[in-house]
XYZ file of C-alpha atoms in Angstrom:
100
model
C 53.843 63.448 -15.577
C 51.660 66.575 -15.514
C 53.280 67.854 -12.319
C 56.753 67.280 -13.742
C 55.844 69.081 -16.958
C 54.661 72.066 -14.906
C 57.955 72.224 -13.027
C 59.995 72.094 -16.232
C 57.779 74.767 -17.829
C 58.095 77.053 -14.793
C 61.884 76.684 -14.758
C 61.928 77.490 -18.479
C 59.968 80.686 -17.849
C 62.594 81.628 -15.273
C 65.373 81.075 -17.808
C 66.542 77.768 -16.349
C 66.700 75.284 -19.222
C 65.796 71.731 -18.287
C 64.811 68.864 -20.560
C 61.704 66.785 -20.003
C 62.372 63.100 -20.649
C 59.392 61.369 -19.085
C 57.251 59.185 -21.311
C 53.607 60.336 -21.582
C 51.397 58.249 -19.285
C 47.641 58.123 -18.701
C 45.444 55.944 -16.553
C 41.809 55.743 -15.581
C 39.578 53.410 -13.637
C 36.404 52.168 -15.323
C 33.946 49.953 -13.484
C 36.689 48.709 -11.171
C 39.164 48.000 -13.979
C 42.284 50.071 -14.610
C 43.202 51.169 -18.104
C 46.779 52.399 -18.503
C 48.290 53.979 -21.613
C 51.940 54.883 -22.027
C 53.690 56.490 -24.974
C 52.348 58.642 -27.776
C 50.865 57.310 -30.994
C 49.138 59.536 -33.545
C 48.853 56.702 -36.071
C 49.673 53.018 -36.134
C 49.909 50.398 -38.831
C 49.876 47.356 -36.562
C 48.233 46.504 -33.260
C 49.661 43.547 -31.345
C 47.474 42.201 -28.556
C 48.607 39.821 -25.827
C 45.774 38.539 -23.667
C 41.992 38.617 -23.918
C 40.191 41.838 -24.817
C 36.777 40.417 -23.895
C 38.002 39.591 -20.363
C 39.650 43.026 -20.006
C 43.038 41.434 -19.361
C 45.444 42.413 -22.105
C 48.429 44.380 -23.345
C 48.014 46.211 -26.664
C 51.116 47.418 -28.489
C 50.502 50.266 -30.966
C 53.179 49.948 -33.647
C 54.200 52.231 -36.479
C 56.898 51.007 -38.810
C 59.473 49.120 -36.818
C 58.682 50.814 -33.493
C 56.236 50.378 -30.636
C 54.857 53.879 -30.130
C 52.412 53.216 -27.275
C 51.162 50.480 -24.972
C 47.708 50.101 -23.420
C 46.977 47.632 -20.637
C 44.068 46.360 -18.589
C 44.688 43.963 -15.733
C 48.424 44.053 -16.447
C 49.539 47.301 -14.789
C 53.212 46.341 -14.278
C 53.637 45.944 -18.047
C 52.623 49.579 -18.625
C 55.144 50.771 -16.036
C 57.931 48.659 -17.549
C 57.063 49.772 -21.106
C 57.212 53.425 -20.074
C 60.667 52.995 -18.623
C 61.889 51.043 -21.657
C 60.551 53.793 -23.946
C 62.264 56.467 -21.872
C 65.574 54.610 -22.140
C 65.124 53.942 -25.876
C 65.123 50.188 -25.241
C 61.547 49.214 -26.100
C 61.523 45.918 -28.032
C 60.548 46.107 -31.692
C 57.280 44.657 -32.992
C 59.287 41.776 -34.490
C 60.856 41.065 -31.098
C 57.412 41.032 -29.470
C 56.101 38.553 -32.039
C 59.021 36.140 -31.507
């Protein structure tokens, strides 16, 4: 994401307008476990968790209103990748859909 943002910014400085449509994405490795975070959430009013936080194997959905704003995963990397793509396409399931 950071490299792509740099390219879009450089093109903008050269007068070539280009939109940036990638979903923000962050990952880190802690003690052999990968934490991935996709989306952008300044505040949330509901946190939906699928999995076991104590075993570091979970998906956490940060929800505000009727939208999932961000997703954090440990031990479930493919879910973060899929969520990022769904967010980019505007097709992320709602919190109600996730609860069903």
